């Protein structure tokens, strides 16, 4: 299994806000201009019909007569529209007042307040093969409770299960397309149950992931159950499951970013062999209520097979786990209790000093074997 990495890098502080407002004089001028615009658009000289109607109404009023009722028509509708303007004027004034007090309510920060703002990031297209290079640099921003993926290449990755995109199924030799599709779906269930299920992430028993595996595979479930009960350096459930100690950290929000790809071929047991290579990014904060946010990055590589139950003594609809590996960015190297232990930038590192090289945990262009090393450092989180 892969060794874990320890964080050393920090992001720069986000810029502050110097504020911006609209003065009372500007607001007053705006409202006066609106009134002048309405006045300027009115007729300058009443028409003859208007003068006649005005004189008739004046005479009726002098005699104490009420005006005759009239049938609503287009003019009445226009009158109702005009009655909206006083209320709209109040609404505009209130909006202007709100903007003067908090300019950030307007999109795009038009007054240059310098407030950090969410940037709309186009999601990356689904990955169909291993990338050829590491992701480019991301803006130097610290993650926050509101923006836990700020400053991370994973900001443009898909959320959770949406990041596990299956390749189109097709027949492999005598193995049907439907059989291939089943193997791919089961592999996705295993990945979701082991790396995205909230109960698994809270350190509970990963039932959803275990339910996908063949209970008859020799030693497998016995070994995994033993790892979960009594983890140590050589028997670590983190090799397959992403787990955090709820007394130490909590996930920030309900989104875990995921990116990777699957391939398939004919297996050794007359079935479908699936290779999966995915990276998951977990934003976390301390369980004590601290607002500081960091991230742990986990790369998973799995090889599984859905054997032919007609030729082998296997449980139908269950996967055989051939090989599994995990590599962890920002996790203490000297603790082996079955949980991931992220280190926060403001916390002084504990335990032995890293001896391995510095590497980018987001770089998935190297094979898993090439990326493995002794306990080292990460270049970014």
Coordinates of C-alpha atoms in Angstrom, one line a residue:
X1 CA 0.0 0.0 0.0
X2 CA 1.1 3.6 -0.6
X3 CA 2.7 5.7 2.0
X4 CA 1.1 9.0 3.0
X5 CA 2.3 12.5 2.5
X6 CA 2.6 15.4 4.9
X7 CA 1.6 19.0 4.0
X8 CA 4.2 21.8 3.9
X9 CA 2.9 24.4 1.5
X10 CA 0.5 27.2 2.3
X11 CA -1.7 29.4 0.2
X12 CA -1.6 33.2 0.4
X13 CA -4.2 35.1 2.3
X14 CA -7.2 36.3 0.5
X15 CA -7.4 40.1 -0.1
X16 CA -9.5 42.3 2.2
X17 CA -12.4 44.6 1.5
X18 CA -12.1 48.4 1.6
X19 CA -15.8 49.0 0.9
X20 CA -17.7 51.1 -1.6
X21 CA -21.0 53.0 -1.4
X22 CA -23.4 55.3 -3.2
X23 CA -23.7 58.8 -1.6
X24 CA -27.0 60.3 -0.6
X25 CA -26.4 63.1 -3.2
X26 CA -26.1 60.5 -6.0
X27 CA -29.2 58.7 -4.8
X28 CA -31.2 61.9 -4.7
X29 CA -30.0 62.9 -8.2
X30 CA -31.0 59.5 -9.5
X31 CA -34.5 59.9 -8.2
X32 CA -34.8 63.5 -9.5
X33 CA -33.6 62.4 -12.9
X34 CA -36.3 59.7 -13.0
X35 CA -39.0 62.2 -12.1
X36 CA -37.7 64.7 -14.7
X37 CA -37.7 61.9 -17.3
X38 CA -41.3 61.1 -16.6
X39 CA -42.2 64.8 -16.7
X40 CA -40.4 65.4 -19.9
X41 CA -42.2 62.6 -21.6
X42 CA -45.7 64.1 -20.8
X43 CA -47.5 66.4 -23.4
X44 CA -46.5 70.0 -23.1
X45 CA -49.9 71.4 -24.2
X46 CA -53.2 69.7 -23.4
X47 CA -55.3 68.6 -26.4
X48 CA -58.6 70.2 -27.2
X49 CA -60.4 67.0 -26.0
X50 CA -58.4 67.1 -22.8
X51 CA -59.4 70.7 -22.1
X52 CA -63.1 69.8 -22.8
X53 CA -63.0 66.9 -20.4
X54 CA -61.3 69.0 -17.7
X55 CA -63.9 71.8 -18.1
X56 CA -66.8 69.2 -17.8
X57 CA -65.3 67.7 -14.7
X58 CA -64.9 71.1 -13.2
X59 CA -68.5 72.0 -13.8
X60 CA -69.7 68.7 -12.4
X61 CA -67.7 69.3 -9.3
X62 CA -69.1 72.8 -8.9
X63 CA -72.7 71.3 -9.1
X64 CA -71.7 68.6 -6.6
X65 CA -72.2 65.8 -9.2
X66 CA -70.1 62.6 -9.2
X67 CA -68.4 61.6 -12.5
X68 CA -70.1 58.9 -14.5
X69 CA -68.7 55.4 -14.2
X70 CA -66.7 54.2 -17.2
X71 CA -65.8 50.9 -18.7
X72 CA -62.2 49.6 -18.2
X73 CA -60.2 49.3 -21.4
X74 CA -56.7 49.8 -22.6
X75 CA -56.5 53.2 -21.0
X76 CA -57.4 51.6 -17.6
X77 CA -54.6 49.0 -18.0
X78 CA -52.2 51.8 -18.7
X79 CA -53.4 53.6 -15.6
X80 CA -52.7 50.5 -13.5
X81 CA -49.2 50.3 -15.0
X82 CA -48.5 54.0 -14.0
X83 CA -49.6 53.3 -10.5
X84 CA -46.7 50.8 -10.2
X85 CA -44.1 53.5 -10.6
X86 CA -44.3 55.0 -7.1
X87 CA -43.8 51.6 -5.6
X88 CA -41.0 50.9 -8.0
X89 CA -39.4 54.1 -7.0
X90 CA -39.4 53.0 -3.4
X91 CA -38.0 49.6 -4.4
X92 CA -35.2 51.3 -6.4
X93 CA -34.4 53.5 -3.4
X94 CA -34.2 50.5 -1.1
X95 CA -32.0 48.6 -3.6
X96 CA -29.7 51.6 -3.9
X97 CA -29.5 51.8 -0.1
X98 CA -28.7 48.1 0.2
X99 CA -26.0 48.5 -2.5
X100 CA -24.5 51.5 -0.7
X101 CA -24.3 49.4 2.5
X102 CA -23.1 46.2 0.9
X103 CA -21.8 46.5 -2.6
X104 CA -21.0 42.8 -2.8
X105 CA -24.7 42.1 -3.3
X106 CA -24.2 43.1 -6.9
X107 CA -22.8 40.4 -9.2
X108 CA -19.3 41.1 -10.6
X109 CA -18.2 43.5 -7.8
X110 CA -18.8 46.6 -10.1
X111 CA -17.4 49.0 -7.5
X112 CA -14.1 47.3 -7.2
X113 CA -14.5 46.4 -3.5
X114 CA -11.9 43.7 -3.7
X115 CA -14.1 41.1 -2.0
X116 CA -13.2 37.5 -2.9
X117 CA -16.0 36.1 -5.0
X118 CA -16.9 32.8 -6.4
X119 CA -15.7 32.3 -10.0
X120 CA -17.8 30.3 -12.3
X121 CA -15.6 27.5 -13.5
X122 CA -16.5 25.3 -16.4
X123 CA -16.4 21.7 -15.5
X124 CA -13.8 19.6 -17.1
X125 CA -14.9 17.0 -19.7
X126 CA -15.0 13.4 -18.4
X127 CA -11.6 11.7 -18.3
X128 CA -11.2 8.8 -20.7
X129 CA -7.5 8.0 -20.3
X130 CA -4.7 8.8 -18.0
X131 CA -3.7 12.5 -18.3
X132 CA -0.3 13.4 -19.8
X133 CA 0.6 16.1 -17.3
X134 CA -0.3 17.5 -13.9
X135 CA -3.1 20.1 -13.7
X136 CA -2.0 23.6 -14.2
X137 CA -1.6 26.0 -11.3
X138 CA -4.7 27.2 -9.5
X139 CA -5.3 30.7 -8.1
X140 CA -3.5 31.1 -4.8
X141 CA -6.4 31.2 -2.5
X142 CA -7.0 29.7 0.9
X143 CA -9.9 27.3 1.2
X144 CA -12.8 28.5 3.4
X145 CA -16.0 27.1 4.8
X146 CA -18.0 28.7 2.0
X147 CA -15.4 27.9 -0.7
X148 CA -13.6 24.7 0.4
X149 CA -12.1 24.0 -3.1
X150 CA -10.7 27.5 -3.6
X151 CA -7.1 27.3 -4.7
X152 CA -7.4 23.7 -5.8
X153 CA -7.4 22.2 -9.3
X154 CA -10.3 20.1 -8.1
X155 CA -12.6 23.2 -8.3
X156 CA -13.4 22.2 -11.9
X157 CA -13.8 18.5 -11.1
X158 CA -17.2 16.9 -10.9
X159 CA -19.0 16.4 -7.6
X160 CA -19.0 13.0 -6.0
X161 CA -20.6 10.2 -8.1
X162 CA -20.8 12.5 -11.1
X163 CA -17.0 12.3 -11.3
X164 CA -17.1 8.5 -11.8
X165 CA -18.0 8.4 -15.4
X166 CA -18.3 4.9 -16.9
X167 CA -16.9 4.1 -20.3
X168 CA -19.4 2.9 -22.9
X169 CA -19.9 -0.8 -22.5
X170 CA -19.3 -3.1 -25.4
X171 CA -18.9 -6.8 -25.8
X172 CA -15.5 -8.3 -25.2
X173 CA -15.1 -11.5 -27.2
X174 CA -17.8 -13.9 -26.0
X175 CA -18.7 -11.7 -23.0
X176 CA -21.8 -9.7 -23.7
X177 CA -22.2 -5.9 -23.6
X178 CA -24.7 -6.4 -20.7
X179 CA -22.1 -8.4 -18.7
X180 CA -19.5 -5.6 -19.2
X181 CA -22.0 -3.0 -18.2
X182 CA -22.7 -4.9 -15.0
X183 CA -19.0 -5.1 -14.1
X184 CA -18.6 -1.4 -14.6
X185 CA -21.6 -0.5 -12.5
X186 CA -20.4 -2.8 -9.7
X187 CA -17.0 -1.2 -9.8
X188 CA -18.6 2.2 -9.5
X189 CA -20.6 1.0 -6.5
X190 CA -17.4 -0.2 -4.8
X191 CA -15.7 3.2 -5.4
X192 CA -18.7 5.1 -4.1
X193 CA -19.2 2.9 -1.1
X194 CA -15.5 3.1 -0.2
X195 CA -14.8 6.7 -0.9
X196 CA -18.0 8.8 -1.0
X197 CA -20.5 7.2 1.3
X198 CA -21.0 9.6 4.3
X199 CA -21.1 6.7 6.7
X200 CA -17.7 5.4 5.5
X201 CA -16.2 8.9 5.6
X202 CA -17.4 9.3 9.3
X203 CA -15.4 6.2 10.2
X204 CA -18.4 3.8 10.3
X205 CA -18.3 0.3 8.8
X206 CA -18.3 0.6 5.0
X207 CA -21.3 -1.8 4.5
X208 CA -22.1 -0.5 1.0
X209 CA -18.6 -1.2 -0.3
X210 CA -18.3 -4.6 1.4
X211 CA -21.7 -5.7 -0.1
X212 CA -20.3 -5.5 -3.6
X213 CA -17.4 -8.0 -2.9
X214 CA -17.7 -11.7 -3.2
X215 CA -18.0 -13.2 0.3
X216 CA -16.5 -16.4 -0.9
X217 CA -13.2 -14.9 -2.0
X218 CA -10.7 -16.6 0.3
X219 CA -9.6 -14.4 3.2
X220 CA -10.8 -11.1 1.7
X221 CA -13.6 -10.2 3.9
X222 CA -12.0 -11.7 7.0
X223 CA -8.9 -9.6 6.4
X224 CA -10.8 -6.4 5.7
X225 CA -12.9 -6.9 8.9
X226 CA -9.8 -7.5 10.8
X227 CA -8.2 -4.3 9.4
X228 CA -11.3 -2.4 10.5
X229 CA -11.4 -3.8 14.0
X230 CA -7.6 -3.7 14.8
X231 CA -5.8 -1.4 12.3
X232 CA -2.0 -1.1 12.4
X233 CA 0.8 -0.2 10.0
X234 CA 0.6 -3.5 8.1
X235 CA -3.2 -4.0 8.4
X236 CA -4.6 -0.6 7.4
X237 CA -8.2 -0.3 6.1
X238 CA -7.2 3.0 4.4
X239 CA -5.8 0.9 1.6
X240 CA -9.4 0.5 0.4
X241 CA -11.6 2.9 2.4
X242 CA -11.4 6.7 3.0
X243 CA -12.2 7.2 6.7
X244 CA -11.9 10.2 9.0
X245 CA -12.1 10.3 12.8
X246 CA -15.3 12.3 13.6
X247 CA -13.8 13.4 17.0
X248 CA -10.9 15.0 15.1
X249 CA -12.2 16.5 11.8
X250 CA -15.4 16.9 10.0
X251 CA -16.1 17.3 6.2
X252 CA -16.8 20.8 5.0
X253 CA -20.1 20.7 3.1
X254 CA -21.4 17.7 1.4
X255 CA -19.3 17.7 -1.8
X256 CA -16.2 15.5 -2.4
X257 CA -14.5 16.1 -5.8
X258 CA -13.7 13.1 -7.9
X259 CA -11.9 12.5 -11.2
X260 CA -10.5 9.5 -12.9
X261 CA -11.3 6.8 -15.5
X262 CA -12.0 3.1 -15.9
X263 CA -10.9 0.6 -18.6
X264 CA -12.0 -3.0 -19.1
X265 CA -10.9 -6.1 -20.9
X266 CA -11.4 -9.9 -20.7
X267 CA -10.3 -11.2 -17.4
X268 CA -8.4 -14.3 -16.2
X269 CA -11.5 -16.0 -14.9
X270 CA -13.7 -15.9 -18.1
X271 CA -15.1 -12.6 -16.9
X272 CA -14.7 -8.9 -17.2
X273 CA -11.6 -7.3 -15.7
X274 CA -11.9 -3.6 -14.7
X275 CA -9.1 -1.2 -13.9
X276 CA -10.1 2.0 -12.1
X277 CA -7.9 5.0 -11.3
X278 CA -9.5 7.8 -9.4
X279 CA -8.5 10.7 -7.1
X280 CA -10.8 12.1 -4.4
X281 CA -10.4 15.5 -2.7
X282 CA -11.8 15.9 0.8
X283 CA -12.2 19.4 2.4
X284 CA -12.1 19.2 6.2
X285 CA -12.1 21.4 9.2
X286 CA -11.4 20.6 12.9
X287 CA -14.3 19.0 14.8
X288 CA -13.9 21.7 17.5
X289 CA -15.6 24.3 15.4
X290 CA -12.6 26.0 13.9
X291 CA -13.1 27.8 10.7
X292 CA -9.7 26.8 9.2
X293 CA -10.1 24.5 6.2
X294 CA -7.6 22.1 4.6
X295 CA -7.9 19.2 2.2
X296 CA -6.8 15.6 1.9
X297 CA -6.2 14.1 -1.5
X298 CA -6.6 10.3 -2.0
X299 CA -5.7 8.4 -5.2
X300 CA -7.2 5.0 -5.6
X301 CA -6.2 2.3 -8.0
X302 CA -8.3 -0.9 -8.2
X303 CA -8.3 -4.0 -10.2
X304 CA -11.4 -6.1 -10.0
X305 CA -13.1 -8.9 -12.0
X306 CA -16.6 -10.1 -12.5
X307 CA -15.9 -13.8 -13.1
X308 CA -18.2 -16.2 -15.0
X309 CA -20.3 -18.0 -12.4
X310 CA -21.0 -20.8 -14.9
X311 CA -17.3 -21.7 -14.9
X312 CA -16.1 -20.6 -11.4
X313 CA -17.5 -21.1 -7.9
X314 CA -18.2 -17.4 -7.3
X315 CA -21.2 -15.4 -6.0
X316 CA -23.2 -14.1 -9.0
X317 CA -23.2 -10.3 -9.2
X318 CA -20.3 -9.9 -6.8
X319 CA -16.8 -8.6 -7.6
X320 CA -13.5 -10.4 -7.0
X321 CA -10.9 -7.9 -5.7
X322 CA -7.7 -8.6 -7.5
X323 CA -5.5 -5.7 -6.2
X324 CA -6.0 -2.3 -4.5
X325 CA -3.8 0.6 -3.6
X326 CA -4.1 4.0 -2.0
X327 CA -1.9 7.0 -2.0
X328 CA -2.6 9.9 0.4
X329 CA -1.7 13.6 0.2
X330 CA -1.9 15.6 3.5
X331 CA -2.1 12.8 6.1
X332 CA 0.2 12.1 9.0
X333 CA 2.7 9.4 8.3
X334 CA 3.2 8.2 11.9
X335 CA -0.4 7.3 12.8
X336 CA -1.9 3.9 11.9
X337 CA -5.3 3.8 13.5
X338 CA -7.4 3.3 10.4
X339 CA -8.2 7.0 9.9
X340 CA -6.9 9.8 7.7
X341 CA -5.3 12.6 9.8
X342 CA -5.0 15.8 7.9
X343 CA -2.6 18.5 9.1
X344 CA -3.7 22.2 9.1
X345 CA -1.4 25.0 7.9
X346 CA -1.5 26.8 11.3
X347 CA -0.7 23.6 13.2
X348 CA 2.9 22.8 13.9
X349 CA 3.7 19.4 12.3
X350 CA 4.2 16.5 14.6
X351 CA 5.9 13.2 14.3
X352 CA 9.0 12.3 12.3
X353 CA 10.3 14.7 9.6
X354 CA 9.4 13.6 6.0
X355 CA 12.2 11.7 4.2
X356 CA 10.6 11.3 0.8
X357 CA 10.5 13.7 -2.1
X358 CA 8.1 16.5 -2.7
X359 CA 5.3 15.7 -5.1
X360 CA 2.0 17.0 -6.5
X361 CA -0.9 14.9 -5.2
X362 CA -3.0 16.1 -8.1
X363 CA -0.6 14.8 -10.7
X364 CA -2.2 11.6 -12.1
X365 CA -0.1 11.5 -15.2
X366 CA 2.3 9.0 -13.6
X367 CA 1.5 5.4 -13.1
X368 CA 0.7 4.4 -9.5
X369 CA 4.0 2.6 -9.0
X370 CA 5.9 5.7 -10.2
X371 CA 4.0 7.9 -7.8
X372 CA 4.8 5.8 -4.7
X373 CA 7.5 6.9 -2.3
X374 CA 8.4 7.0 1.3
X375 CA 6.7 9.5 3.5
X376 CA 7.4 12.8 1.8
X377 CA 5.8 16.2 1.3
X378 CA 3.1 17.6 -1.0
X379 CA 3.6 20.7 -3.1
X380 CA 0.0 21.8 -2.8
X381 CA -3.3 20.8 -1.2

